Coordinates of C-alpha atoms and ligand atoms in Angstrom, one line a residue:
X21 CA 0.0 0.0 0.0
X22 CA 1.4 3.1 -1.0
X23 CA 1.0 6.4 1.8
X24 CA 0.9 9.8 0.5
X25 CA 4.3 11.8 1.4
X26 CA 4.3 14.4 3.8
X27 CA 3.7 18.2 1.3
X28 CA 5.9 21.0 3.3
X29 CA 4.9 24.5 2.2
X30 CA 6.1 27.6 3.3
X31 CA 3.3 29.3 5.2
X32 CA 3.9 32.8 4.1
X33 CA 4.1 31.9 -0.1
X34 CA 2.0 28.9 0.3
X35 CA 5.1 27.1 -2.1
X36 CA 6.1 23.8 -1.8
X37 CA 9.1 23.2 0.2
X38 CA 9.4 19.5 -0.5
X39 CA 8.5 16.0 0.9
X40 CA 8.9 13.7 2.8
X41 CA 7.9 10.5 2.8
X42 CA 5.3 8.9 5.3
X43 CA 6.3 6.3 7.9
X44 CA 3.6 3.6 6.8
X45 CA 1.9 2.8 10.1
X46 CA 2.3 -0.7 10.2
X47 CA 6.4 -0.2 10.2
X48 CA 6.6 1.6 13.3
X49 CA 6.2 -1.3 15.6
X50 CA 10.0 -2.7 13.4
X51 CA 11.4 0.8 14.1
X52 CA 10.4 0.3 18.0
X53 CA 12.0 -3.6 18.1
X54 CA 15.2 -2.2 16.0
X55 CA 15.4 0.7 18.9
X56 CA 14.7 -1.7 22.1
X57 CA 17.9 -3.6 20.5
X58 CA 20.4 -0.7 20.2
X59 CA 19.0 0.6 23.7
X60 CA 20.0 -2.2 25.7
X61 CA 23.6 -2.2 24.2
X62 CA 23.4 1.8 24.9
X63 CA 22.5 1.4 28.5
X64 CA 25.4 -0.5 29.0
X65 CA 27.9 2.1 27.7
X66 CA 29.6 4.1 30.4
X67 CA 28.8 8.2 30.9
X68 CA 32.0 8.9 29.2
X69 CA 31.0 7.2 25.9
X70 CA 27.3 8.5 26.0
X71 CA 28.6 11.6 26.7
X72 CA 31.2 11.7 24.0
X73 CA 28.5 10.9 21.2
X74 CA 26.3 13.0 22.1
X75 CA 29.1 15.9 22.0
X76 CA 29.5 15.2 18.6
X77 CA 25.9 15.3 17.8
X78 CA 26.1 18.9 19.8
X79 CA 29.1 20.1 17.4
X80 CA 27.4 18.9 14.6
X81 CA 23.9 20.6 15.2
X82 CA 26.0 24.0 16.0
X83 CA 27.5 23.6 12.4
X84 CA 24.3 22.9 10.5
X85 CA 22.7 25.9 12.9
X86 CA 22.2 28.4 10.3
X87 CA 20.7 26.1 7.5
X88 CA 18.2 24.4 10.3
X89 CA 17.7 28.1 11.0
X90 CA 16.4 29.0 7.6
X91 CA 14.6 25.5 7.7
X92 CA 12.4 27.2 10.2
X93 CA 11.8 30.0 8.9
X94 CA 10.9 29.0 5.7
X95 CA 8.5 26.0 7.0
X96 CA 7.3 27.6 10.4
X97 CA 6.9 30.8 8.8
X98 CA 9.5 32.3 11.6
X99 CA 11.4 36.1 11.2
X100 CA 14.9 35.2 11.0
X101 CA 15.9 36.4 14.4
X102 CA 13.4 34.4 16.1
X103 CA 14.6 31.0 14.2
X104 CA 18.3 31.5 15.0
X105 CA 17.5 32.0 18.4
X106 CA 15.5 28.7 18.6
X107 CA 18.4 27.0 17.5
X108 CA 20.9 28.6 20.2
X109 CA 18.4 27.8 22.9
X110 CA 18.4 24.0 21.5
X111 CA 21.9 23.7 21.6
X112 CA 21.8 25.5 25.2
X113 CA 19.4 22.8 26.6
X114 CA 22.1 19.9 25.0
X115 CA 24.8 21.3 26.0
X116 CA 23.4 21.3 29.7
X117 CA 22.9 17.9 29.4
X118 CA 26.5 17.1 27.9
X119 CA 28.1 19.2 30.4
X120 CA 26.0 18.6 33.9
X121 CA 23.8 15.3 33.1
X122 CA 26.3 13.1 34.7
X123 CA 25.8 14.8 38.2
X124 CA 22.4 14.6 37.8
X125 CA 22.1 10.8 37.4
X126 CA 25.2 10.1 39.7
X127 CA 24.4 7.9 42.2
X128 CA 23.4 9.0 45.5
X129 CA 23.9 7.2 48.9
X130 CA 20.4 7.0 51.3
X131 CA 21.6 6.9 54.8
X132 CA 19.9 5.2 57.2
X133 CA 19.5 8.2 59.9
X134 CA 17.4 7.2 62.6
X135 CA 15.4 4.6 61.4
X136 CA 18.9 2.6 61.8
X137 CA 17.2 1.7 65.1
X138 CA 14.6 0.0 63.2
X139 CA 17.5 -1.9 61.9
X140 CA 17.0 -0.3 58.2
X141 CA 20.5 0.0 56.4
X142 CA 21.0 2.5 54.1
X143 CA 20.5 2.1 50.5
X144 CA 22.1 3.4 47.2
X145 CA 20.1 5.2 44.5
X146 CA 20.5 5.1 40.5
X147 CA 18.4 6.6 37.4
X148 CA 17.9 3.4 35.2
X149 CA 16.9 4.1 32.0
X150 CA 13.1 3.7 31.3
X151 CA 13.8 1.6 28.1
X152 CA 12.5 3.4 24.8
X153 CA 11.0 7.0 25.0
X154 CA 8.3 7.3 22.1
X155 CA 7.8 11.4 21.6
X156 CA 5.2 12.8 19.7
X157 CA 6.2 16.8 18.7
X158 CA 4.6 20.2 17.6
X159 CA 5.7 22.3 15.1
X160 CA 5.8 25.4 16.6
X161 CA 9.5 25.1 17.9
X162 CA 10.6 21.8 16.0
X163 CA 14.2 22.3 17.5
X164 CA 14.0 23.4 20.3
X165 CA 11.1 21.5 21.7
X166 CA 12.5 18.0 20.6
X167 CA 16.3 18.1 20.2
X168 CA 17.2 18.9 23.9
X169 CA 14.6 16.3 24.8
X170 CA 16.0 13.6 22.5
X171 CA 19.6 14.7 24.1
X172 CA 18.0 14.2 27.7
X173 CA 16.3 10.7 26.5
X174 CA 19.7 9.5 25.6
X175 CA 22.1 10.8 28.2
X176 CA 20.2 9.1 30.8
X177 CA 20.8 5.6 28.4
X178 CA 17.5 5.2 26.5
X179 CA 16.4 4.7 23.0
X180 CA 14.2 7.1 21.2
X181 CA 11.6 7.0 18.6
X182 CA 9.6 10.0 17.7
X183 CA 7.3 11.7 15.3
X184 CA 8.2 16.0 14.6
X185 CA 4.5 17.3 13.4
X186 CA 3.6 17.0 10.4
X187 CA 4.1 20.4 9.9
X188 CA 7.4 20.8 10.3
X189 CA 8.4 17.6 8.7
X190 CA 11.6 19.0 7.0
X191 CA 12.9 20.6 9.9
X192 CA 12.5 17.4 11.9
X193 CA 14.2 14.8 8.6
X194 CA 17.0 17.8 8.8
X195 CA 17.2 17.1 12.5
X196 CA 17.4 13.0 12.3
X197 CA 19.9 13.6 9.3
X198 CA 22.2 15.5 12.1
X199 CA 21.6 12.9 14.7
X200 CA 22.0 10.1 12.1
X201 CA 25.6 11.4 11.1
X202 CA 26.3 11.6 15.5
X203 CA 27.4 8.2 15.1
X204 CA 25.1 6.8 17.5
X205 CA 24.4 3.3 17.4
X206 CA 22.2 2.0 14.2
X207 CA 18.3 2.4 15.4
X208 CA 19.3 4.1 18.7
X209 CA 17.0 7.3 17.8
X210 CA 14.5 6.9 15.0
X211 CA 11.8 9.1 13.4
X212 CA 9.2 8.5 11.8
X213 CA 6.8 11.0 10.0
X214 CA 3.2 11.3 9.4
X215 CA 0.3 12.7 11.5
X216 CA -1.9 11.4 13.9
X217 CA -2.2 7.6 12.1
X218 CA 0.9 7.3 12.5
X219 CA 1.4 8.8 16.0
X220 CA -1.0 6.3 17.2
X221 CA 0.7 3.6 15.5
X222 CA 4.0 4.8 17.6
X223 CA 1.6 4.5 20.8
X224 CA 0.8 0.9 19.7
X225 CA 4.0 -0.2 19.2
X226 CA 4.3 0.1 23.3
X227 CA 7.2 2.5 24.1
X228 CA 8.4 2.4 27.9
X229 CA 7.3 6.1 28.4
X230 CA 5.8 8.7 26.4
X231 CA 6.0 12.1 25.5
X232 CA 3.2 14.6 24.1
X233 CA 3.7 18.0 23.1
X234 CA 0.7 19.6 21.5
X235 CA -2.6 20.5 22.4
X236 CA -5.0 19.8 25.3
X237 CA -7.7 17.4 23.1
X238 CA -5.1 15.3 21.6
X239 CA -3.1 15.0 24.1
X240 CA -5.6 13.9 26.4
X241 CA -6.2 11.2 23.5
X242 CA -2.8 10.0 23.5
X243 CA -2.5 9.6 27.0
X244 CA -5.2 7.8 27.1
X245 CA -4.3 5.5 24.7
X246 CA -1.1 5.0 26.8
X247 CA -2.4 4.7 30.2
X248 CA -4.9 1.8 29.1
X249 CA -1.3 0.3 28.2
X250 CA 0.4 1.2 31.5
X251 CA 2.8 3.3 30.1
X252 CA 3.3 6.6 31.8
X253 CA 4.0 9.8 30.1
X254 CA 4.9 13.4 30.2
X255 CA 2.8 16.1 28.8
X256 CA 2.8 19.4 27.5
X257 CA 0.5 21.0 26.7
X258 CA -1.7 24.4 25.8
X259 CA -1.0 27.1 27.5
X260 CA -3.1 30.2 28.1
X261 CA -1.2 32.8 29.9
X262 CA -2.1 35.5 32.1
X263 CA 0.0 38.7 32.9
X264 CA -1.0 40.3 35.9
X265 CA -0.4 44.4 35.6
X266 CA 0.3 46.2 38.8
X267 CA -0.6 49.7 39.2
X268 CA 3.1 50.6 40.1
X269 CA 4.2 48.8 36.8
X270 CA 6.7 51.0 34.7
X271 CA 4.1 51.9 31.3
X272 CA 6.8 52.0 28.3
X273 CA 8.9 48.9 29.8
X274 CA 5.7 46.5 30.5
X275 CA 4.3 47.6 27.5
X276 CA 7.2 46.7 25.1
X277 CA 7.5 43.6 27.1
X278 CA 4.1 42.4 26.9
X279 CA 3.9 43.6 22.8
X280 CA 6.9 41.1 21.9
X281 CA 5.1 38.5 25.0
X282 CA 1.7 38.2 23.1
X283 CA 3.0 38.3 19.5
X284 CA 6.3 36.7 19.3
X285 CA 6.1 33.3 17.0
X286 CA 3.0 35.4 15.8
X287 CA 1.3 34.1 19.1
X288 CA 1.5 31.0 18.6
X289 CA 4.0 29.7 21.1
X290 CA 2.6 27.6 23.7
X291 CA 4.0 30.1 26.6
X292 CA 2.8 33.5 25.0
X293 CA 1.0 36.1 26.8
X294 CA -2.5 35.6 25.9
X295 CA -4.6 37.6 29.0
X296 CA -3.5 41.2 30.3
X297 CA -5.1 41.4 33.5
X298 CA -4.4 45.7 34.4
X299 CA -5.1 46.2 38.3
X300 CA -7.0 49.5 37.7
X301 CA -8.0 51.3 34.5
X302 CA -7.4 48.8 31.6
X303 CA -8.1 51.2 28.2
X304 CA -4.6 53.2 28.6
X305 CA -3.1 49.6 28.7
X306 CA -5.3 48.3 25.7
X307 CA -4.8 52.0 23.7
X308 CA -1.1 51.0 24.2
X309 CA -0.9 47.6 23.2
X310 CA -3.4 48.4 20.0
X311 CA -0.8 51.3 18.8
X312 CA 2.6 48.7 19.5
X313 CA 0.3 46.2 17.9
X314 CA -0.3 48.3 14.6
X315 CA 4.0 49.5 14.6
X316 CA 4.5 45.7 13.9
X317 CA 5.6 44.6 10.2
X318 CA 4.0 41.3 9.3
X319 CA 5.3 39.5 6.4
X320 CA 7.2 37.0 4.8
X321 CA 10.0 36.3 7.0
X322 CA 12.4 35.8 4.5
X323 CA 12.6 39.4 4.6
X324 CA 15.0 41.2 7.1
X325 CA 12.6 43.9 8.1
X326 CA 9.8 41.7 9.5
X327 CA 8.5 41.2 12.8
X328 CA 5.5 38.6 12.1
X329 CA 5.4 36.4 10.1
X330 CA 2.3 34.1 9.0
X331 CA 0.6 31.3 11.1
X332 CA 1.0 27.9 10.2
X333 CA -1.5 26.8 8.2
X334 CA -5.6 27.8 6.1
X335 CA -6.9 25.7 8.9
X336 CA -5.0 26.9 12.0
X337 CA -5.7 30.4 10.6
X338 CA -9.3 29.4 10.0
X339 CA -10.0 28.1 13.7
X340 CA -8.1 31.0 15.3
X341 CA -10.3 33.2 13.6
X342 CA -13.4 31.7 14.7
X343 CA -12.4 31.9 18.1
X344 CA -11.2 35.9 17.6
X345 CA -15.3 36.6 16.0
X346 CA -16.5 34.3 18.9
X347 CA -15.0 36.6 21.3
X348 CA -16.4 40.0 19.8
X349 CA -19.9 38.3 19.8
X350 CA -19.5 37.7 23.4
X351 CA -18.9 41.7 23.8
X352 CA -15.2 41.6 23.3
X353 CA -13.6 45.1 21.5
X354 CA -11.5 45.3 18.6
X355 CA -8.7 47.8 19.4
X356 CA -6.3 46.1 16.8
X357 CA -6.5 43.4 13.9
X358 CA -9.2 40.8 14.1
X359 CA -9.4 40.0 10.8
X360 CA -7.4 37.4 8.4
X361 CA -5.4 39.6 5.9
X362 CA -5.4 38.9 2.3
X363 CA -3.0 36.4 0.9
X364 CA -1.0 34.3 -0.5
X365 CA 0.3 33.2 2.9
X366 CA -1.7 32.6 6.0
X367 CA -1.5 35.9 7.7
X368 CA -3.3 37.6 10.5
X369 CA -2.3 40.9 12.0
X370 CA -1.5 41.2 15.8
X371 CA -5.5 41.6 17.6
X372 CA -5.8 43.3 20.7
X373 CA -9.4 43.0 22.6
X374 CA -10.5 44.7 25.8
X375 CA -13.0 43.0 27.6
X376 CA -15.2 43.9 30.6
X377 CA -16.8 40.7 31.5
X378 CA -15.1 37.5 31.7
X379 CA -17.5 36.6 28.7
X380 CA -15.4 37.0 25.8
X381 CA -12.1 35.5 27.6
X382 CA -14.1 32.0 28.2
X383 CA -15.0 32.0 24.3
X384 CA -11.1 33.0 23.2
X385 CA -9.3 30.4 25.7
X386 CA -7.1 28.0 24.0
X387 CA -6.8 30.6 21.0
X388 CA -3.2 29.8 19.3
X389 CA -2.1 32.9 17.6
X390 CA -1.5 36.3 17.6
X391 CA -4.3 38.0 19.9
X392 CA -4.3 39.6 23.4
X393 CA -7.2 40.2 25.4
X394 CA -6.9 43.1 28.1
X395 CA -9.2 43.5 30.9
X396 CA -9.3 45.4 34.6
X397 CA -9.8 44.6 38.1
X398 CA -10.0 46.5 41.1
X399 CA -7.4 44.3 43.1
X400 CA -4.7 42.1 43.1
X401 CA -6.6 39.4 44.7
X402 CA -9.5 39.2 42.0
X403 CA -7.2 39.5 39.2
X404 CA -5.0 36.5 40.8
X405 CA -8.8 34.6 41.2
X406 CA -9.2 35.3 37.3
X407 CA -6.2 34.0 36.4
X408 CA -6.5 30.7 38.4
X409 CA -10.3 30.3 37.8
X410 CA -9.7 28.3 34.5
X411 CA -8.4 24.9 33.3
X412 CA -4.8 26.3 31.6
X413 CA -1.8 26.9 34.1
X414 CA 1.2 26.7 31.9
X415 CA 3.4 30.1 32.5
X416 CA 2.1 33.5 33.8
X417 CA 3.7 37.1 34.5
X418 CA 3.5 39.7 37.0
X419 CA 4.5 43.3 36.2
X420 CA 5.2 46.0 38.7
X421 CA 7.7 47.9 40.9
X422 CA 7.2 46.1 44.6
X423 CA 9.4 43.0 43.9
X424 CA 7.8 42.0 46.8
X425 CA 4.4 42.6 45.7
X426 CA 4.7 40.7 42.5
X427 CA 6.6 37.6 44.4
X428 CA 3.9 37.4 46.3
X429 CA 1.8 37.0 43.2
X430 CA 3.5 35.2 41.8
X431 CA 3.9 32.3 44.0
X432 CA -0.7 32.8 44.4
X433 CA -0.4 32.1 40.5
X434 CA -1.4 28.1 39.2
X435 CA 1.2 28.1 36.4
X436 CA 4.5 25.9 36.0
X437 CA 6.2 28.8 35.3
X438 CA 6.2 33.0 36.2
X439 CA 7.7 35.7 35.7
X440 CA 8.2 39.0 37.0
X441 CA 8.8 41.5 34.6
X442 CA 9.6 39.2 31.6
X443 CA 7.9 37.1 29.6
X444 CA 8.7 34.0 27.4
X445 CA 12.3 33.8 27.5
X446 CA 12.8 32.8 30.8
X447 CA 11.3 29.5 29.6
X448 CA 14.6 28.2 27.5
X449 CA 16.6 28.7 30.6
X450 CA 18.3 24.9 30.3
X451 CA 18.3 24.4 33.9
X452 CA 15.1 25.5 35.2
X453 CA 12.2 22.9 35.0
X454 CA 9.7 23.5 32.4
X455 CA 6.5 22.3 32.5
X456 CA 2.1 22.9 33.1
X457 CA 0.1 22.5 35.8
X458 CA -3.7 21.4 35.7
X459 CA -4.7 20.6 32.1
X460 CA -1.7 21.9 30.8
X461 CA 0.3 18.9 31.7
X462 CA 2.1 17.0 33.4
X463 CA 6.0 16.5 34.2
X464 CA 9.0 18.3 33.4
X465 CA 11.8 19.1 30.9
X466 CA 15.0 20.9 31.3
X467 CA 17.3 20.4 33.4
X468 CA 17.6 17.8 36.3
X469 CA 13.7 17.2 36.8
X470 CA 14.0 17.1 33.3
X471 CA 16.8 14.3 32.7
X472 CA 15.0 12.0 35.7
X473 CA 11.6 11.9 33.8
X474 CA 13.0 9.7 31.5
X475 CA 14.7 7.5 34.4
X476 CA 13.4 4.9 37.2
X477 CA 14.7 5.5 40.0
X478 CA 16.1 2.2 42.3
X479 CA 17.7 1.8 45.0
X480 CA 19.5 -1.2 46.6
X481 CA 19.9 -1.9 50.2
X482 CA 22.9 -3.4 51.7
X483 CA 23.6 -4.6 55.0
X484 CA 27.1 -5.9 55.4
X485 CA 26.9 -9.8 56.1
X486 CA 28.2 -9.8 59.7
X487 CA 27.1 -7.3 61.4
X488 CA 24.0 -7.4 64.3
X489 CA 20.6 -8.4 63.4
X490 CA 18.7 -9.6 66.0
X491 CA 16.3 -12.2 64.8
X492 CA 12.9 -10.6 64.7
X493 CA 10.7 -14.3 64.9
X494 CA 9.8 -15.5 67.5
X495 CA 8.2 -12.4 68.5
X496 CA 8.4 -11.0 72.0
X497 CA 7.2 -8.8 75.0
X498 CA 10.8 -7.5 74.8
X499 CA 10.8 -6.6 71.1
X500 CA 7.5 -5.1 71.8
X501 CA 9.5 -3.2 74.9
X502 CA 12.4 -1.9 72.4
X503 CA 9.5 -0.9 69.6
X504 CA 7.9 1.2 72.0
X505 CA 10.8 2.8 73.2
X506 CA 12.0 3.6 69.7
X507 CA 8.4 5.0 69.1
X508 CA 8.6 7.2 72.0
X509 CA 12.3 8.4 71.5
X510 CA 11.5 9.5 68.3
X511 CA 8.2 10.7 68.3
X512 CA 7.7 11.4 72.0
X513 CA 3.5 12.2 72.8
X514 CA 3.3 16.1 72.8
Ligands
NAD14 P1 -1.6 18.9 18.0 O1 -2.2 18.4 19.2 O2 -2.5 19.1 16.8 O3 -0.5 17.9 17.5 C1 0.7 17.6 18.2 C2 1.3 16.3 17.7 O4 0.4 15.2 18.0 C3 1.5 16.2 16.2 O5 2.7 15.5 16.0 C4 0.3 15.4 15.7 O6 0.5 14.7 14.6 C5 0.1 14.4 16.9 N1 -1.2 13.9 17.1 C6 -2.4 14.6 17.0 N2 -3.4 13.8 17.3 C7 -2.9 12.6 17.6 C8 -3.5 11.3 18.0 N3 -4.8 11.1 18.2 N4 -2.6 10.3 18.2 C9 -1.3 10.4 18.1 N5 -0.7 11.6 17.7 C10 -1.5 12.6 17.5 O7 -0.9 20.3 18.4 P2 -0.1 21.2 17.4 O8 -1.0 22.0 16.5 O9 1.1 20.6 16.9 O10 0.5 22.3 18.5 C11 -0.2 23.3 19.0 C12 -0.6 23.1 20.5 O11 0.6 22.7 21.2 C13 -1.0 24.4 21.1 O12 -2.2 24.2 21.9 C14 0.2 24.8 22.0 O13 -0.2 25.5 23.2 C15 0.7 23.4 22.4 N6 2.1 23.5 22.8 C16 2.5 23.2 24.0 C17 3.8 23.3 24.4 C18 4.3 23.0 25.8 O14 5.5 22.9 25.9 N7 3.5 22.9 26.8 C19 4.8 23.6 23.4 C20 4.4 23.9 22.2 C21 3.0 23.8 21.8

């Protein structure tokens, strides 16, 4: 049976790019069995040599930087700046893992304190590998949300086998190529390409653990289909941030910060600012964000002076612009945009909304693209109840003066990650977990937390052959006696 190739087009000429051919889903389940082979042999390679290869896949990625670069900006529709940067942060997050993962899976002695009266030795502790880590990606950053990932997957001795989206199905063949010419052993990472057929037929094929990047329906599906296998996964999923303005927040700086917060990827990165919650009078704050919003130059990106370039696809256009026109029925304001502009290429301008009932924010959550909705509250408190009172917790901001004030916040907000005074960037920091809270998932890349998802943990007690153990059978009034007095000792009745 023959399977239609993969069509990459450029989402801001609507050319082809090229193709690439589809995994046929019945071959993914070989692809898995060739990957649990090369990951046993790879688990039994020391730090040094894991280490080593992955190095070289790290100084090979750095070289082929600039062409993956223009890879994304041609199939993601990303300005140039914004591309290159995606690639530095990628090569950040593996060279984290290159240069600290050995600390963070170095085993660790458990002493036994004072349960050593209970006669519990201590124990030591390891990160095994979980075995083969099936990933399922988005498009939106196809380097940087899969590379450092894969480099984590593998330092801590497991095999990979994933699927980039489907659209960004260049970008993620230009990625295996550069892990394929690493020298890693045959199989070790493999990556097969299709969409959701194929996905699923990656979930069938039973990896050890799973990872989903993408949005909250689908990935709900997928970890479905993997818990009614047993296999646990990590999730990331939609995000729909709030930024919390405080009256004593500087105007020009918040308001340049939260311009390039909402529409940077065109909005549609997973940690953009999508809610401006202004403690006070919201219009100077939406008049503000409308004008920035209308200074922005959308484009083609393959153009220096751009700032925007297109969305990702007719459909993903389509549905975000449903979801805008839902919101203004529900009594939301146009201040900027909210309206597809003409092609070729699947452009929208950067919309900004005011809102004065929570109406029009329930109708635009989960929008992926370049809008903002601005709204006011009369306190802190109720803005921090807004911002918690829905089902998305991935990142959120807080913007003011009082450090103390906004840390305060801050630590009120549900969101894996927030800011004070910044936006976005803080989220490629290679150390610092990464990850959503409520329906925004679950787990955690980056950094340590980051490296142990894809480990089990285990831990082997040893008590030295000769020394006292007191049998324990038959029991007796005096074992009884010496229980109690442990009890007592240690937790002595207030
Ligand atoms: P998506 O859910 O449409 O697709 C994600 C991936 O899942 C694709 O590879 C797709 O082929 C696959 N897939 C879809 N349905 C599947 C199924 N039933 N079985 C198996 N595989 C399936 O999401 P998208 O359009 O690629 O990405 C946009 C969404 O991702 C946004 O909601 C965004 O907020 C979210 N996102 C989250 C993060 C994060 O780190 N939390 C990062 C980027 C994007």
């Amino acid at each position: 049976m023959m399977f239609e190739p993969l069509i990459a087009r450029n989402p801001a000429t609507e050319a082809e790019l090229g193709r690439v051919p589809t995994t046929p889903p019945g071959r993914v389940a070989e692809v898995m069995a060739r990957a649990r082979r090369a990951q046993a042999r790879w688990a039994d390679q020391s730090w040094r040599e894991r280490r080593a290869a992955l190095k070289r896949w790290w100084g090979l990625l750095s070289r082929e930087a600039d062409a993956l670069a223009d890879g994304i900006r041609a199939e993601v529709g990303k300005p140039r700046v914004e591309a290159s940067s995606e690639m530095a942060m990628a090569l950040d997050g593996i060279r984290w893992t290159v240069d600290h993962g050995h600390r963070a899976l170095g085993e660790e002695v458990i002493g036994a304190g004072w349960q050593r009266f209970l006669l519990i030795p201590s124990a030591r502790l390891r990160y095994r590998p979980v075995g083969v880590v099936g990933m399922i990606g988005t498009w939106n950053y196809p380097v940087f949300l899969n590379a450092p990932a894969i480099a984590q997957a593998l330092a801590a001795g497991n095999a990979v086998v994933w699927k980039p989206s489907e659209l960004a199905s260049l970008v993620g063949l230009r990625l295996q190529q550069t892990l394929d010419a690493a020298g890693l052993p045959e199989g070790l990472v493999a990556a097969v390409f299709g969409g959701p057929e194929v996905g699923g037929a990656l979930v069938e094929a039973g990896p050890d653990k799973g990872m989903f990047t993408g949005g909250i329906g689908n990935g709900r599906r997928v970890l479905e289909a993997l818990a009614s296998r047993g296999i646990p996964a990590l999730a990331e999923l939609s995000g729909f941030d709030p930024a919390v303005v405080l009256p004593d927040a500087p105007r020009d700086a918040t308001l340049r910060a939260l311009t390039w917060g909402a529409f940077v990827g065109s909005g549609q990165t997973c940690v953009a600012v999508k809610r401006v919650y202004v403690v006070g009078d919201p219009d100077p704050w939406a008049e503000g964000l409308a004008e920035s919003a209308r200074r922005l130059r959308v484009g083609d990106p393959g153009a220096a002076d751009v700032d925007l370039g297109p969305m990702i696809s007719a459909a993903a256009r389509d549905r975000f612009d449903a979801t805008v026109r839902a919101a203004v029925e529900a009594g939301a304001r146009v201040l900027a945009g909210g309206m597809p502009a003409a092609g070729p290429g699947w452009f929208y301008p950067p919309t900004v909304l005011l809102a004065d009932t929570p109406e029009p924010e329930s109708r635009l959550a989960g929008a992926f693209g370049p809008v903002v909705l601005v709204r006011g509250f009369p306190d802190p408190d109720a803005a921090v109840a807004a911002a918690n009172s829905g089902i998305y917790a991935l990142a959120a901001s807080v913007w003011g003066r009082d450090l103390r004030a906004a840390r305060d916040i801050a630590w009120r907000t549900e969101a894996g990650t927030v800011t004070i005074n910044e936006a976005v960037t803080p989220t490629g920091h290679a150390a610092a977990p990464f990850g959503g809270m409520k329906a925004s998932g679950f787990g955690r890349t980056h950094g340590v937390l980051g490296l142990r998802e894809f480990t089990q943990p285990q831990v082997v007690f040893t008590r030295r052959p000769r020394s006292f153990r007191p049998q324990l059978f038959p029991y007796s009034p005096r074992l009884e006696r010496a229980l109690s007095w442990y009890r007592r000792l240690f937790h002595p009745p207030a």
